[in-house]
CSV table of C-alpha atoms in Angstrom, one decimal:
chain,number,residue,atom,x,y,z
A,1,MET,CA,94.9,-45.3,-127.6
A,2,THR,CA,98.4,-44.3,-128.2
A,3,VAL,CA,100.3,-46.0,-131.2
A,4,ILE,CA,102.8,-48.4,-129.7
A,5,PRO,CA,105.7,-48.5,-132.3
A,6,THR,CA,107.0,-52.1,-131.6
A,7,PHE,CA,109.2,-53.0,-134.3
A,8,VAL,CA,110.1,-56.6,-133.2
A,9,LYS,CA,108.0,-59.6,-132.2
A,10,TRP,CA,109.1,-60.8,-128.9
A,11,ALA,CA,108.3,-63.7,-126.6
A,12,GLY,CA,106.5,-62.2,-123.6
A,13,GLY,CA,105.7,-58.9,-125.5
A,14,LYS,CA,103.2,-56.6,-123.8
A,15,THR,CA,101.6,-54.8,-126.6
A,16,GLN,CA,98.4,-56.8,-126.2
A,17,LEU,CA,98.2,-56.1,-122.5
A,18,ILE,CA,98.8,-52.3,-122.4
A,19,LYS,CA,94.9,-51.5,-122.1
A,20,GLN,CA,94.9,-53.8,-119.0
A,21,PHE,CA,98.0,-52.0,-117.6
A,22,ILE,CA,96.7,-48.5,-117.9
A,23,PRO,CA,94.8,-48.5,-114.6
A,24,LEU,CA,98.0,-49.7,-112.8
A,25,PHE,CA,100.1,-46.7,-114.4
A,26,PRO,CA,100.5,-43.6,-112.4
A,27,LYS,CA,97.4,-41.1,-112.5
A,28,LYS,CA,99.6,-38.0,-112.9
A,29,ALA,CA,101.6,-37.3,-115.9
A,30,ASN,CA,104.7,-36.1,-113.9
A,31,VAL,CA,106.7,-39.3,-114.3
A,32,LYS,CA,110.3,-38.0,-114.3
A,33,ARG,CA,112.4,-41.1,-114.5
A,34,TYR,CA,111.6,-44.4,-116.3
A,35,PHE,CA,113.7,-47.7,-116.2
A,36,GLU,CA,112.9,-50.8,-118.3
A,37,PRO,CA,114.7,-53.8,-117.0
A,38,MET,CA,113.7,-56.2,-119.8
A,39,VAL,CA,112.7,-54.1,-122.8
A,40,GLY,CA,111.9,-57.1,-125.2
A,41,SER,CA,109.5,-55.6,-127.8
A,42,GLY,CA,109.3,-52.1,-125.9
A,43,ALA,CA,105.6,-51.9,-125.6
A,44,VAL,CA,105.6,-50.5,-122.0
A,45,PHE,CA,108.5,-48.3,-122.8
A,46,PHE,CA,107.0,-46.8,-125.8
A,47,TYR,CA,103.5,-46.3,-124.1
A,48,THR,CA,105.0,-44.8,-121.2
A,49,LYS,CA,107.3,-42.4,-123.1
A,50,GLN,CA,104.4,-41.1,-124.9
A,51,ALA,CA,102.0,-41.0,-122.2
A,52,TYR,CA,104.3,-39.5,-119.5
A,53,ASN,CA,107.3,-38.1,-121.7
A,54,PRO,CA,109.8,-38.8,-118.8
A,55,LYS,CA,112.9,-36.5,-118.7
A,56,TYR,CA,115.2,-39.4,-118.0
A,57,SER,CA,114.8,-42.9,-119.4
A,58,MET,CA,116.9,-46.1,-119.6
A,59,ILE,CA,116.0,-49.4,-121.2
A,60,PHE,CA,117.9,-52.6,-120.5
A,61,ASP,CA,118.0,-56.1,-121.8
A,62,ILE,CA,120.6,-58.8,-121.3
A,63,ASN,CA,120.4,-59.7,-125.1
A,64,HIS,CA,123.2,-57.7,-126.7
A,65,ASP,CA,121.8,-58.0,-130.2
A,66,LEU,CA,118.5,-56.7,-129.3
A,67,ILE,CA,120.1,-53.7,-127.4
A,68,ASN,CA,122.2,-53.1,-130.6
A,69,LEU,CA,119.0,-53.1,-132.6
A,70,TYR,CA,117.6,-50.5,-130.3
A,71,LEU,CA,120.7,-48.4,-130.5
A,72,GLN,CA,120.7,-48.7,-134.2
A,73,ILE,CA,117.0,-47.6,-134.6
A,74,ARG,CA,117.6,-44.6,-132.3
A,75,ASP,CA,120.8,-43.6,-134.0
A,76,ASN,CA,120.8,-44.8,-137.6
A,77,VAL,CA,117.1,-45.3,-138.8
A,78,ASP,CA,117.7,-43.6,-142.2
A,79,GLU,CA,120.4,-46.3,-143.0
A,80,ILE,CA,118.2,-49.2,-141.8
A,81,ILE,CA,115.1,-48.4,-143.8
A,82,PRO,CA,116.8,-48.7,-147.3
A,83,LEU,CA,118.4,-51.9,-146.2
A,84,LEU,CA,115.1,-53.3,-145.1
A,85,LYS,CA,113.7,-52.4,-148.5
A,86,ILE,CA,116.3,-54.5,-150.2
A,87,HIS,CA,115.5,-57.4,-147.8
A,88,LYS,CA,111.9,-57.1,-148.5
A,89,SER,CA,112.4,-57.2,-152.2
A,90,ASN,CA,114.8,-60.1,-152.1
A,91,HIS,CA,112.6,-62.1,-149.7
A,92,LYS,CA,109.8,-62.0,-152.3
A,93,LYS,CA,111.9,-63.4,-154.9
A,94,GLY,CA,112.8,-66.7,-152.8
A,95,PRO,CA,111.7,-66.4,-149.3
A,96,LYS,CA,113.1,-69.7,-147.7
A,97,ILE,CA,116.5,-69.6,-149.6
A,98,TYR,CA,117.0,-66.1,-148.8
A,99,TYR,CA,116.1,-66.4,-145.2
A,100,TYR,CA,118.7,-69.2,-144.6
A,101,LYS,CA,121.5,-67.0,-146.5
A,102,MET,CA,120.6,-64.1,-144.4
A,103,ARG,CA,120.5,-66.2,-141.1
A,104,GLU,CA,124.1,-67.4,-142.1
A,105,LYS,CA,125.2,-63.9,-142.7
A,106,TYR,CA,123.7,-62.8,-139.4
A,107,ASN,CA,125.7,-65.5,-137.6
A,108,ASN,CA,129.0,-64.4,-139.2
A,109,THR,CA,129.0,-60.5,-139.4
A,110,GLU,CA,130.4,-58.2,-136.6
A,111,ASP,CA,129.1,-55.0,-138.3
A,112,LYS,CA,126.6,-53.5,-135.9
A,113,LEU,CA,124.2,-51.8,-138.6
A,114,GLU,CA,124.2,-54.9,-140.7
A,115,ARG,CA,123.7,-57.2,-137.7
A,116,SER,CA,120.7,-55.0,-136.4
A,117,THR,CA,119.1,-55.0,-139.9
A,118,LEU,CA,119.4,-58.7,-140.2
A,119,LEU,CA,118.0,-59.3,-136.9
A,120,LEU,CA,114.9,-57.3,-137.7
A,121,TYR,CA,114.5,-59.1,-141.1
A,122,LEU,CA,115.0,-62.4,-139.4
A,123,ASN,CA,112.7,-61.7,-136.6
A,124,LYS,CA,109.9,-60.8,-139.0
A,125,THR,CA,110.4,-63.8,-141.1
A,126,CYS,CA,111.5,-66.6,-138.8
A,127,TYR,CA,109.2,-69.1,-137.0
A,128,ASN,CA,106.9,-67.2,-134.7
A,129,GLY,CA,109.4,-64.3,-134.3
A,130,LEU,CA,111.5,-66.3,-131.9
A,131,TYR,CA,114.8,-65.5,-130.8
A,132,ARG,CA,117.0,-68.5,-130.0
A,133,VAL,CA,120.7,-69.3,-130.3
A,134,ASN,CA,122.6,-72.6,-129.9
A,135,SER,CA,125.4,-73.5,-127.6
A,136,LYS,CA,127.9,-71.5,-130.2
A,137,GLY,CA,125.8,-68.3,-129.9
A,138,GLU,CA,124.3,-68.7,-133.5
A,139,PHE,CA,120.8,-67.7,-134.2
A,140,ASN,CA,119.1,-71.0,-135.1
A,141,VAL,CA,115.4,-70.4,-135.6
A,142,PRO,CA,113.8,-72.0,-138.7
A,143,PHE,CA,112.1,-70.1,-141.5
A,144,GLY,CA,108.5,-69.0,-140.8
A,145,ARG,CA,105.7,-69.5,-143.2
A,146,TYR,CA,104.1,-66.1,-143.4
A,147,LYS,CA,102.4,-65.0,-146.7
A,148,ASP,CA,103.4,-61.3,-146.4
A,149,PRO,CA,105.7,-60.5,-143.4
A,150,SER,CA,105.9,-57.0,-142.2
A,151,ILE,CA,109.7,-56.7,-143.0
A,152,LEU,CA,109.6,-52.9,-143.4
A,153,GLN,CA,107.3,-50.8,-141.1
A,154,GLU,CA,108.9,-47.4,-141.9
A,155,GLY,CA,106.4,-45.4,-139.8
A,156,LYS,CA,106.8,-47.5,-136.7
A,157,LEU,CA,110.6,-47.5,-137.1
A,158,ARG,CA,110.6,-43.5,-137.4
A,159,LEU,CA,108.4,-43.1,-134.4
A,160,ALA,CA,110.3,-45.6,-132.4
A,161,SER,CA,113.6,-43.7,-133.3
A,162,ASN,CA,112.1,-40.5,-132.2
A,163,LEU,CA,110.8,-41.8,-128.9
A,164,LEU,CA,114.2,-43.5,-128.2
A,165,GLU,CA,116.1,-40.1,-128.5
A,166,GLY,CA,117.7,-39.3,-125.5
A,167,THR,CA,117.1,-42.7,-124.1
A,168,ILE,CA,120.1,-44.4,-122.4
A,169,ILE,CA,120.3,-48.0,-123.8
A,170,LYS,CA,122.4,-50.8,-122.2
A,171,ALA,CA,122.9,-54.4,-122.4
A,172,ILE,CA,123.1,-55.7,-118.8
A,173,PRO,CA,121.3,-58.1,-116.6
A,174,PHE,CA,118.1,-56.8,-114.9
A,175,GLU,CA,119.6,-57.1,-111.4
A,176,LYS,CA,122.2,-54.6,-112.4
A,177,ILE,CA,119.9,-51.7,-112.9
A,178,LEU,CA,119.8,-51.0,-109.2
A,179,ASP,CA,123.1,-49.5,-109.7
A,180,PHE,CA,121.3,-46.7,-111.7
């Protein structure tokens, strides 16, 4: 089975279902175009990219922060990894206090690289990997209780970055992909 480098936990993620989907995928390896309307964790995209290597691929999601994370992983993985190492180290010193400080920082930063790294940290340490925002658009998921969260998965991040190369990534509603 192909390694599926999902780097985020996402509600409705398909990683566990890929084996069931394989019989439904095309039998020929000549898939030329691939469109993912709601990328989420990216499991189907990453599998398809490796199994068929489409010449043209686009992934979409309505969540701007998730799309920014994909863009940053594709374009700046070498900057993200050292930042995640810092988060991992600081998390070990005082997980709950650090989590809430980083959640507040995430809700107040506009810097795309910082925001993506914080989203990845929060995703790995929040309750059940949920993504939820309040009416003000602030991430408000409480702290999760993981003994050793997988804050940094360098191999998965690098593989994901390579697979995302050349992929068009956009934050738009699924019904708009028909325009493409």
